[in-house]
Coordinates of C-alpha atoms in Angstrom, one line a residue:
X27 CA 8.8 8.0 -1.8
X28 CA 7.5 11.2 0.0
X29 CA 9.8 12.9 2.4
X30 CA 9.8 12.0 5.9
X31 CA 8.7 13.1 9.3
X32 CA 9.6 11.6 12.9
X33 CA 8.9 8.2 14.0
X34 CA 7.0 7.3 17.2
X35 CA 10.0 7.2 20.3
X36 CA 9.4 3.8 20.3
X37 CA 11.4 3.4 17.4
X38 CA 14.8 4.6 17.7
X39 CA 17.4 4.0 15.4
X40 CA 20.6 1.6 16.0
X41 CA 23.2 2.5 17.8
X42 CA 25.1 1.8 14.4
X43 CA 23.2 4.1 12.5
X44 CA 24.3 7.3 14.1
X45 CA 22.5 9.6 11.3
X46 CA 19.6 11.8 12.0
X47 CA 16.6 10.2 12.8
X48 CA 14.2 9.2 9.7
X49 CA 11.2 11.1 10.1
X50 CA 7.8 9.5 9.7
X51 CA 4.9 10.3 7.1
X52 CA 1.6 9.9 8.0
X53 CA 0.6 10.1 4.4
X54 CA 2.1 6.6 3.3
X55 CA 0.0 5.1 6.2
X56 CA -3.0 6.8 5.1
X57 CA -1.9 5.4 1.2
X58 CA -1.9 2.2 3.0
X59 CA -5.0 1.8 4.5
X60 CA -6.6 3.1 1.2
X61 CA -4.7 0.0 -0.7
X62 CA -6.3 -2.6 1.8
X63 CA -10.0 -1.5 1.3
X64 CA -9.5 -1.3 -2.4
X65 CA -7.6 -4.9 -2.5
X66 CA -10.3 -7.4 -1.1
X67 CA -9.1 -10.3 -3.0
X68 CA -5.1 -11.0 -4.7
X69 CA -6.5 -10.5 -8.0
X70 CA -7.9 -7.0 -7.0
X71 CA -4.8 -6.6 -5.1
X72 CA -2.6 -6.9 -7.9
X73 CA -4.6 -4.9 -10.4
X74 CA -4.2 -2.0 -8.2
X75 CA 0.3 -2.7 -8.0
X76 CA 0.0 -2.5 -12.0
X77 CA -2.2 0.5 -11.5
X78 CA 0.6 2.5 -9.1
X79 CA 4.0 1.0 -11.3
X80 CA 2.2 2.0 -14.8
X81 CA 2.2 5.9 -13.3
X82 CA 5.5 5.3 -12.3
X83 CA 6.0 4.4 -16.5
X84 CA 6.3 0.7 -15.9
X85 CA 4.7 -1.4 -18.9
X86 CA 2.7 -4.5 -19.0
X87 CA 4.6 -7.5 -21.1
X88 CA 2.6 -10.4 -22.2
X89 CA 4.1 -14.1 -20.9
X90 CA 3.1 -15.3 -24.6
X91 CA 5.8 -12.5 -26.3
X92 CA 8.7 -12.1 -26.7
X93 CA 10.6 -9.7 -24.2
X94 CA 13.3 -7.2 -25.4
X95 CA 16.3 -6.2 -23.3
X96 CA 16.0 -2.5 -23.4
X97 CA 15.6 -0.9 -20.4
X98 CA 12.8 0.6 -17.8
X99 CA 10.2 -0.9 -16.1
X100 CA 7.8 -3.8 -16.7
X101 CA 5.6 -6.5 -15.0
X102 CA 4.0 -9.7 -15.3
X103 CA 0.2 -10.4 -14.0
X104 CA -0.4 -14.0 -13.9
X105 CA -3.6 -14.7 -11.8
X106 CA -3.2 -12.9 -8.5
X107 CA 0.1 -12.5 -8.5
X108 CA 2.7 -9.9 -9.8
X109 CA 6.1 -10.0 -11.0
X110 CA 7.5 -6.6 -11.5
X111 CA 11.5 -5.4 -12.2
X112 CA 13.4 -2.3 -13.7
X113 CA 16.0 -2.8 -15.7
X114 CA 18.8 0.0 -15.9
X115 CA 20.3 1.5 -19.0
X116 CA 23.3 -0.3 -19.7
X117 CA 22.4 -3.3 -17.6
X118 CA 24.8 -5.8 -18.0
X119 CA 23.4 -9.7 -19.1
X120 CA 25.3 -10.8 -15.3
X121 CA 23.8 -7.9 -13.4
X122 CA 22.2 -9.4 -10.5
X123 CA 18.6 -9.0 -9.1
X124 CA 17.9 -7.7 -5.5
X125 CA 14.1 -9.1 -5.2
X126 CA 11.3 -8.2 -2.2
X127 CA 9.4 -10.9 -1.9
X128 CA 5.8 -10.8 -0.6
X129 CA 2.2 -12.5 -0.6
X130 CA -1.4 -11.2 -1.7
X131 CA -3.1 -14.0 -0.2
X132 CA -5.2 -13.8 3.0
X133 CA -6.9 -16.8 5.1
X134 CA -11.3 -16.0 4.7
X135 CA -13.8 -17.8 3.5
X136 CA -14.1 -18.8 -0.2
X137 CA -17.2 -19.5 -2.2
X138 CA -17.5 -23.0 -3.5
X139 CA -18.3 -24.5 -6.9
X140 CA -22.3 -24.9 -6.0
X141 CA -23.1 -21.7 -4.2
X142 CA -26.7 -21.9 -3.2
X143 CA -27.2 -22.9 0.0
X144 CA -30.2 -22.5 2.7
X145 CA -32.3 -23.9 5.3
X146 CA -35.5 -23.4 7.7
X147 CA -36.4 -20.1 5.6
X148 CA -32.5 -18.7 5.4
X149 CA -30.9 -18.5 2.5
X150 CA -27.0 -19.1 2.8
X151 CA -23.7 -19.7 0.8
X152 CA -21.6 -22.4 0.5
X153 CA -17.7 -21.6 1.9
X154 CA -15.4 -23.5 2.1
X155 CA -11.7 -22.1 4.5
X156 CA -8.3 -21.3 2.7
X157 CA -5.4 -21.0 4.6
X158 CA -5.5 -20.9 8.6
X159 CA -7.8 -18.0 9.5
X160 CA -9.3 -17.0 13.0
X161 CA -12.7 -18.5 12.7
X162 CA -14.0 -16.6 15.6
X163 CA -12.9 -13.8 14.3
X164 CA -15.3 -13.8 11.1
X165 CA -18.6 -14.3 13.5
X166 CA -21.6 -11.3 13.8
X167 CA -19.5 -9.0 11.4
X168 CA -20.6 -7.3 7.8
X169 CA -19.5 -9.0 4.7
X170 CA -19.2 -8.1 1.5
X171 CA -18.1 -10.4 -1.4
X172 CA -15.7 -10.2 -4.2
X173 CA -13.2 -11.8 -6.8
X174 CA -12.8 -13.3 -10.5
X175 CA -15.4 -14.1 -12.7
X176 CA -14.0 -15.7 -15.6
X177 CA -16.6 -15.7 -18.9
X178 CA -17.3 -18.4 -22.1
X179 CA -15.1 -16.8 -23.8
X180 CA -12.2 -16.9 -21.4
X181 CA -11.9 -13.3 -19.9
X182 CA -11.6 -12.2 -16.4
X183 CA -13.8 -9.7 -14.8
X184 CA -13.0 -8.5 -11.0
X185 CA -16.2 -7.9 -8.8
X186 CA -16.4 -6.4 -5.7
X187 CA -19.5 -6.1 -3.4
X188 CA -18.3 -4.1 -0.8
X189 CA -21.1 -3.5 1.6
X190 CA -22.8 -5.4 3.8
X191 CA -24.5 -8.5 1.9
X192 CA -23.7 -11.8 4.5
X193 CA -22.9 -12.4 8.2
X194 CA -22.2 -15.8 10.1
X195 CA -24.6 -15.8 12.7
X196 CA -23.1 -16.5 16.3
X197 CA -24.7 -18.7 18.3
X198 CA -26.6 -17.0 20.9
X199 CA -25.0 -17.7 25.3
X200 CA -28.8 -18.6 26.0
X201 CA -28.4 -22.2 23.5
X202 CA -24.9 -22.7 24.7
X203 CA -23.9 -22.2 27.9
X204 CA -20.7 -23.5 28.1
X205 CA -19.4 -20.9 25.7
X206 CA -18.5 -19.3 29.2
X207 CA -16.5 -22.0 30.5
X208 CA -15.0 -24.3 27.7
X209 CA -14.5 -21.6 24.9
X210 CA -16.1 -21.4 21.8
X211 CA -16.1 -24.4 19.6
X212 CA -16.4 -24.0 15.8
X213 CA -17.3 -26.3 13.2
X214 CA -15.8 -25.9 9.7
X215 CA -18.4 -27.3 7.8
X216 CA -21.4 -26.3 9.9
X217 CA -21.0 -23.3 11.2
X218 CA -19.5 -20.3 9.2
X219 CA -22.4 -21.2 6.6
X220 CA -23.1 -17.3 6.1
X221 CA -26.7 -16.3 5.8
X222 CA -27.6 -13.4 2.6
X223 CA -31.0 -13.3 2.6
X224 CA -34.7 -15.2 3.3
X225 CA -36.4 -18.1 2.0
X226 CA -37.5 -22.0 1.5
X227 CA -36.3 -22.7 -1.8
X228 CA -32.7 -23.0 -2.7
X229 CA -32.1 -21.4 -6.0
X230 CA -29.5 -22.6 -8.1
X231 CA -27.3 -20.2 -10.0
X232 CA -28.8 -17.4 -8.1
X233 CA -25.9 -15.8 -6.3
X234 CA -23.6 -15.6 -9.5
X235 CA -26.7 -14.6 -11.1
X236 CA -27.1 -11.8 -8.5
X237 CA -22.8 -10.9 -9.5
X238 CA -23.1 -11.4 -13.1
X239 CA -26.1 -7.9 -12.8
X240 CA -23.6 -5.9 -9.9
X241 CA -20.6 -6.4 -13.0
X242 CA -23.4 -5.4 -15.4
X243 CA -23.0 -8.2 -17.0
X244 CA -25.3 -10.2 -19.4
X245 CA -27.4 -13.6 -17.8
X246 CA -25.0 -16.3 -17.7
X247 CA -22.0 -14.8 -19.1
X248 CA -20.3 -16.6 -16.1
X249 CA -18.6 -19.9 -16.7
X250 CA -16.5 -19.8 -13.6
X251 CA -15.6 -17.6 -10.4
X252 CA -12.9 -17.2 -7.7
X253 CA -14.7 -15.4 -5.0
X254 CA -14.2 -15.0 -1.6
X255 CA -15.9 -12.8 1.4
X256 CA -14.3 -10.1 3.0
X257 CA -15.1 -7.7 6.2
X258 CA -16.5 -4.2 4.7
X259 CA -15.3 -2.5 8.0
X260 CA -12.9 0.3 6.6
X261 CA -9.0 0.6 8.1
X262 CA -8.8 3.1 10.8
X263 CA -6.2 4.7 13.3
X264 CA -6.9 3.6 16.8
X265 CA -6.0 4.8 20.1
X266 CA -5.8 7.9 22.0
X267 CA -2.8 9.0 19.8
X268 CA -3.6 7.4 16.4
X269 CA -0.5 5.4 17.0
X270 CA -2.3 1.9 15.7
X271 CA -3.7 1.0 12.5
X272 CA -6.8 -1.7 12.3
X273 CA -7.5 -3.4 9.3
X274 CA -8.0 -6.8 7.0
X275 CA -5.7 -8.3 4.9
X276 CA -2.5 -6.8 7.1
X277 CA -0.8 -10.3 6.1
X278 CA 0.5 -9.4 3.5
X279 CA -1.1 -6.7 1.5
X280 CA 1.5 -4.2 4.1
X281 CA 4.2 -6.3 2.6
X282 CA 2.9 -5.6 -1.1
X283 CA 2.2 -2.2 -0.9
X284 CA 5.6 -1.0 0.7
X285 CA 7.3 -3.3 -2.1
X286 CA 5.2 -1.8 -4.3
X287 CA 6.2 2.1 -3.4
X288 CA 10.0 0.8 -2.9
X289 CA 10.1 -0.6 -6.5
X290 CA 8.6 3.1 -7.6
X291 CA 11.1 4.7 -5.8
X292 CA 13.9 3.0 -6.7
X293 CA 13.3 3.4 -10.4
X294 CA 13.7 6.8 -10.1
X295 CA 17.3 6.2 -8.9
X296 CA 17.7 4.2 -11.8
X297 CA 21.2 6.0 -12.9
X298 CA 22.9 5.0 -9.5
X299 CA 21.4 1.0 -9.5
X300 CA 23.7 -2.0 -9.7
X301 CA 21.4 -4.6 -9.4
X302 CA 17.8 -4.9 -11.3
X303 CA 15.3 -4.3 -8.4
X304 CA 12.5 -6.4 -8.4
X305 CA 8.7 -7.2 -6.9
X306 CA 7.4 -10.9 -6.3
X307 CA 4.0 -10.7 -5.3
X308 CA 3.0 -14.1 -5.2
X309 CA -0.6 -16.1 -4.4
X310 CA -1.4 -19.2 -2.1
X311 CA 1.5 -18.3 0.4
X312 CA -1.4 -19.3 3.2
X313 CA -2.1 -23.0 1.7
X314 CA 1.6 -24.2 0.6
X315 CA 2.3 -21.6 -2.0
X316 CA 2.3 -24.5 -4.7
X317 CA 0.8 -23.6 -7.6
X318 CA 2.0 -21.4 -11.0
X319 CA 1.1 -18.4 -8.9
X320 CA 2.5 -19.9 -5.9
X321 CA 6.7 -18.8 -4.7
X322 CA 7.1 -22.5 -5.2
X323 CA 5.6 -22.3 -9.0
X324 CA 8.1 -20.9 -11.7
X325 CA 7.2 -18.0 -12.1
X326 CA 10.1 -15.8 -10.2
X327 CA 12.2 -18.0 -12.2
X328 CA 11.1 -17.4 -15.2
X329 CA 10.5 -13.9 -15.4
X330 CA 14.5 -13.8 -14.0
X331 CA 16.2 -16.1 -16.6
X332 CA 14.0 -14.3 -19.5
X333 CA 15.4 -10.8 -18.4
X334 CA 18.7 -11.8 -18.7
X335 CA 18.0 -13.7 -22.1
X336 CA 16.5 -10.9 -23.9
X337 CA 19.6 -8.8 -22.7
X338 CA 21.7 -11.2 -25.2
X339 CA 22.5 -13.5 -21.5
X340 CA 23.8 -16.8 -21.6
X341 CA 23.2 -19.7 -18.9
X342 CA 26.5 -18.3 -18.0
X343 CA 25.3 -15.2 -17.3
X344 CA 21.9 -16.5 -15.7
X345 CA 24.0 -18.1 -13.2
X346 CA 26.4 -15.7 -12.5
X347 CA 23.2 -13.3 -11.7
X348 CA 21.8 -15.4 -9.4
X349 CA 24.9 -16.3 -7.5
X350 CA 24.9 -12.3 -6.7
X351 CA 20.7 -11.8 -6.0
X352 CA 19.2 -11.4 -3.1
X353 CA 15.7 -11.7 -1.9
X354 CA 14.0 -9.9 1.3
X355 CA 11.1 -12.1 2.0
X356 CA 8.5 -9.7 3.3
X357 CA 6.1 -10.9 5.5
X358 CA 4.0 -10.0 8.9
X359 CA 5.6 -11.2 12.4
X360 CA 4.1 -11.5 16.1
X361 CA 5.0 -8.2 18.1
X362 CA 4.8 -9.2 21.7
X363 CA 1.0 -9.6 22.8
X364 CA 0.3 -7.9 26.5
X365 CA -1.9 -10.4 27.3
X366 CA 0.1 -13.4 26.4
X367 CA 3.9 -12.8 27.0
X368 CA 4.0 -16.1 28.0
X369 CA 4.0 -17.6 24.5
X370 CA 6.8 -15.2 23.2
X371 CA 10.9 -16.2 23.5
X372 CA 11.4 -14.2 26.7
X373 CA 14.3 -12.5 25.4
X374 CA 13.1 -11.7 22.1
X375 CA 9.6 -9.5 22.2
X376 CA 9.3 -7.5 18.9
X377 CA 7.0 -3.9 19.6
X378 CA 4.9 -1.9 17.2
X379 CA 6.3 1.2 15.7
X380 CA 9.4 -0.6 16.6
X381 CA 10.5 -0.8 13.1
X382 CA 10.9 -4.1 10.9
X383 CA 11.9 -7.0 12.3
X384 CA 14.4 -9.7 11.2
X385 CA 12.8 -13.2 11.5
X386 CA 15.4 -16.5 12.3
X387 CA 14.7 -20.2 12.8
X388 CA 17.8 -22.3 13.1
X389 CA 15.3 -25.0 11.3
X390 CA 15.0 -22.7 8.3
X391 CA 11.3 -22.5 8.7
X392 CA 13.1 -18.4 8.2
X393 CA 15.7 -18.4 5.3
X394 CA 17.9 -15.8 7.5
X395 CA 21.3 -16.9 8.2
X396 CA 24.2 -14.5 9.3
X397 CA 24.7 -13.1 5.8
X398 CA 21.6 -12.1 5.5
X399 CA 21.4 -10.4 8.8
X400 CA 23.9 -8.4 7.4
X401 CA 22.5 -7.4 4.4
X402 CA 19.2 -6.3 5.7
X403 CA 21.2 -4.4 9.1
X404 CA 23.0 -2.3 6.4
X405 CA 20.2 -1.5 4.5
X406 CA 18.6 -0.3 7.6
X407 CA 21.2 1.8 8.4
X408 CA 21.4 3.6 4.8
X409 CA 17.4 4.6 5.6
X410 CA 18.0 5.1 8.7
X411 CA 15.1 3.0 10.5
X412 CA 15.8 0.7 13.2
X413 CA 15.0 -3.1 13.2
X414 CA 14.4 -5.6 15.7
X415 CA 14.6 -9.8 16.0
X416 CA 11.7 -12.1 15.7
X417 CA 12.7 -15.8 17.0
X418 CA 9.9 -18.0 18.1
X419 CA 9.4 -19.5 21.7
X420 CA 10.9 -22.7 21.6
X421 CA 7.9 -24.7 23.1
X422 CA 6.0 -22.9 19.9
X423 CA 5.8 -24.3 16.4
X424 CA 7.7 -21.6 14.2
X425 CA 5.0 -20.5 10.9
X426 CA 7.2 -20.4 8.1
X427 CA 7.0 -17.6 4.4
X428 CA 7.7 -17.8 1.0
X429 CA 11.7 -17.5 2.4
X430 CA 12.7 -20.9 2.2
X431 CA 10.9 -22.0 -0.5
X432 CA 12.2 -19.2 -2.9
X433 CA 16.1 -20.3 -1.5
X434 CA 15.3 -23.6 -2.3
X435 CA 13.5 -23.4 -5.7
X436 CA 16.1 -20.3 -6.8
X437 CA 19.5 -21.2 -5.1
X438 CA 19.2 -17.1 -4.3
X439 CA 20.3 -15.9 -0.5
X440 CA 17.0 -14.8 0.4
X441 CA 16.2 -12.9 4.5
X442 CA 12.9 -13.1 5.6
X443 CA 12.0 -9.5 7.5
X444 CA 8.1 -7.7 7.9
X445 CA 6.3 -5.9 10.2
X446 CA 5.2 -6.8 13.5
X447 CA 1.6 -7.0 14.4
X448 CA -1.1 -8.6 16.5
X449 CA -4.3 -10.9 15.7
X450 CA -2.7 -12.2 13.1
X451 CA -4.9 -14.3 10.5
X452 CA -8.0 -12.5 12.4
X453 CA -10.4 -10.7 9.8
X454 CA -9.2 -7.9 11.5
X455 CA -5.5 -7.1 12.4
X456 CA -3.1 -4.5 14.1
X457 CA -0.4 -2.8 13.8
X458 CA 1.6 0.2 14.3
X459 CA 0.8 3.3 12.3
X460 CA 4.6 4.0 11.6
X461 CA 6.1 1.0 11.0
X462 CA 4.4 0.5 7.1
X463 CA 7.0 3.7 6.5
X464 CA 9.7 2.5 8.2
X465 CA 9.4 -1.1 6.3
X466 CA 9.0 1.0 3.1
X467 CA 12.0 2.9 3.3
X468 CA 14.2 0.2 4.4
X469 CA 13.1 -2.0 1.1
X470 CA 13.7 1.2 -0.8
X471 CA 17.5 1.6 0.7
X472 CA 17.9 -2.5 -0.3
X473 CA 17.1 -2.1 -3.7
X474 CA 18.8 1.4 -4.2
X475 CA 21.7 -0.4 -2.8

């Protein structure tokens, strides 16, 4: 990773790391916000992880070949999700993993099977909602629309409109005055219909028709599509001091791409490692992560055991691996909202530029335990950057990551950490402008460690 400069004074280190003070770079932040325009869907978010680990000499290895034990880096891409690892020279069968978990998923809108879609003269599309998004937060704002298209003969192409093309309407305060007095009231199915152009006839096939020619592809090439829509809006600094970052896709593409530049770093130290340093970047953490891109699919587990198989392992060895791994579950937290202390635990209130915090629920919907604390405290210290504890209120209902489910599926000590940030799930999110480095560096101590 790029040298540092100095954090915000908001972020002071522990009083047990008594080190000089990491110093913060603007230029990973900037890196960052760059990654979250350029990722508007997982599978575009994953094509641009391989991109960054194959200029850091990681390969590409094929699920259908068979894997040699030599060392360096490699990755799997399975859908929108990444599996990535380094393996040292000399890495013993046993050597054990140290894994930063994360999600590329984000809660939008998603284009349904039958597109086309209109009425009195406006031509719409059909959407249906993954995951748990802010609906409000989607209303009177640009889209643009991108994702997989998957052709007749089985190949994927990634498309990306990224200017404006739809908006959901709002409904104007003159046709609903109580707006003003009992809140907004949303309907899934009726109203985040967004509108894309004019008209009285619905045309089938016309909008992957209108895709097939912004791919350049050939008329009805398409057999079938992932797509979703996404805010064209571009990241930006905000505030009088540039100390807050605004932008989609916050939860988690910031978990992804510090893993990402960890991993990177941490290959370069590859002389010094004693465990194999790993990426999970999985898909479908916002629905129930259960599918064979999902944390509770088999893919981690696979791409694990088949490392230490083609390094002449045993299940002896496979087991002896896992019973020394350890996974840092990455994800986004609440910081304390100014508006709404109220619905934080009072003595627990997580600030931006504050540096990563350490998530626990005693009813492991967090996979943190006491261990755990430890491991992620002490690779705090090593970088330097200090870390704070999330717990929720206990009249709130706790959210939950891939943490539990990768303890569960994997029998691996996993700690679930992130960054701390408002509006969470909203099309639009914030957080602190040093606290992507700070979470960076600390993943980079964890798997140099």
């Amino acid at each position: 990773m790029s040298a540092p400069s100095s954090p915000s004074p908001a972020a002071t280190p522990p009083a047990s790391a008594a080190r000089a003070p990491l110093t913060f770079d603007r230029g990973h932040t900037d890196d960052l916000m760059a990654f979250l325009a350029a990722s508007p869907s997982p599978y575009h978010a994953v094509a641009n992880v391989a991109e960054r680990l194959e200029k850091a000499g990681f390969r590409q290895v094929a699920e259908t070949d068979a894997w040699d034990g030599t060392s360096g880096g490699r990755f799997v891409l399975r859908g929108g999700a990444i599996v990535a690892w380094y393996v040292p020279e000399g890495a013993a069968p046993h050597m054990p993993f140290h894994i930063i978990g994360a999600h590329t998923d984000s809660p939008n809108l998603r284009i349904k099977p039958r597109p086309d879609s209109g009425a009195h003269g406006w031509r719409q599309v059909a959407v249906e909602i993954y995951g748990g998004p802010l609906m409000n937060s989607w209303l009177d704002r640009d889209l643009g629309l991108a994702g997989r298209l998957t052709l007749r003969d089985g190949s994927t192409v990634l498309v990306n409109v990224d200017r404006p093309l739809l908006r959901v309407p709002q409904l104007a305060i003159h046709l609903d005055r109580s707006v003003s007095t009992e809140g907004l009231k949303l309907d899934k199915q009726r109203h985040l219909q967004p509108v894309w152009g004019l008209g009285n006839e619905v045309l089938d096939g016309d909008l992957i028709s209108f895709l097939e020619q912004e791919a350049g592809l050939e008329a009805r090439s398409v057999a079938g599509w992932d797509l979703m829509v996404h805010p064209v809006e571009a990241p930006a600094y905000l505030g009088r001091d540039r100390e807050l970052v605004a932008g989609p896709r916050m939860d988690n593409l910031l978990s992804v791409h510090a893993g990402a530049a960890a991993l990177a770093a941490a290959a370069t130290s590859a002389a010094s490692l004693t465990h194999i340093p790993v990426l999970a970047a999985f898909d479908h953490e916002e629905n129930g992560s259960q599918s064979d891109t999902g944390a509770d699919g088999p893919l981690l587990g696979s791409v694990l055991e088949r490392s230490v198989f083609a390094r002449g392992g045993s299940y002896e060895d496979r087991a002896r691996a896992f019973a020394g791994t350890v996974c840092l579950s990455s994800d986004t937290g609440h910081a304390v909202h100014p508006n709404y202390a109220e619905r934080h635990d009072p003595t627990h209130h997580p600030r931006v530029n504050g540096g990563p915090i350490l998530k626990v629920n005693v009813n492991n919907r967090y996979a943190t335990d006491g261990s755990g604390r430890a491991v992620f405290a002490a690779a705090c210290e090593r970088a330097n950057v200090p870390f704070q504890h999330f717990v929720s209120n206990n009249s709130m209902p706790c959210g939950t990551t891939i943490g539990p489910i990768t303890a569960a599926r994997h029998g691996i000590r996993t700690v679930d950490i992130g960054v701390a940030i408002l509006s969470m799930h909203s099309a639009r999110e914030l957080c602190g402008a040093d606290d992507p480095f700070l979470l960076a560096n600390a993943l980079t101590a964890f798997l140099e460690g």
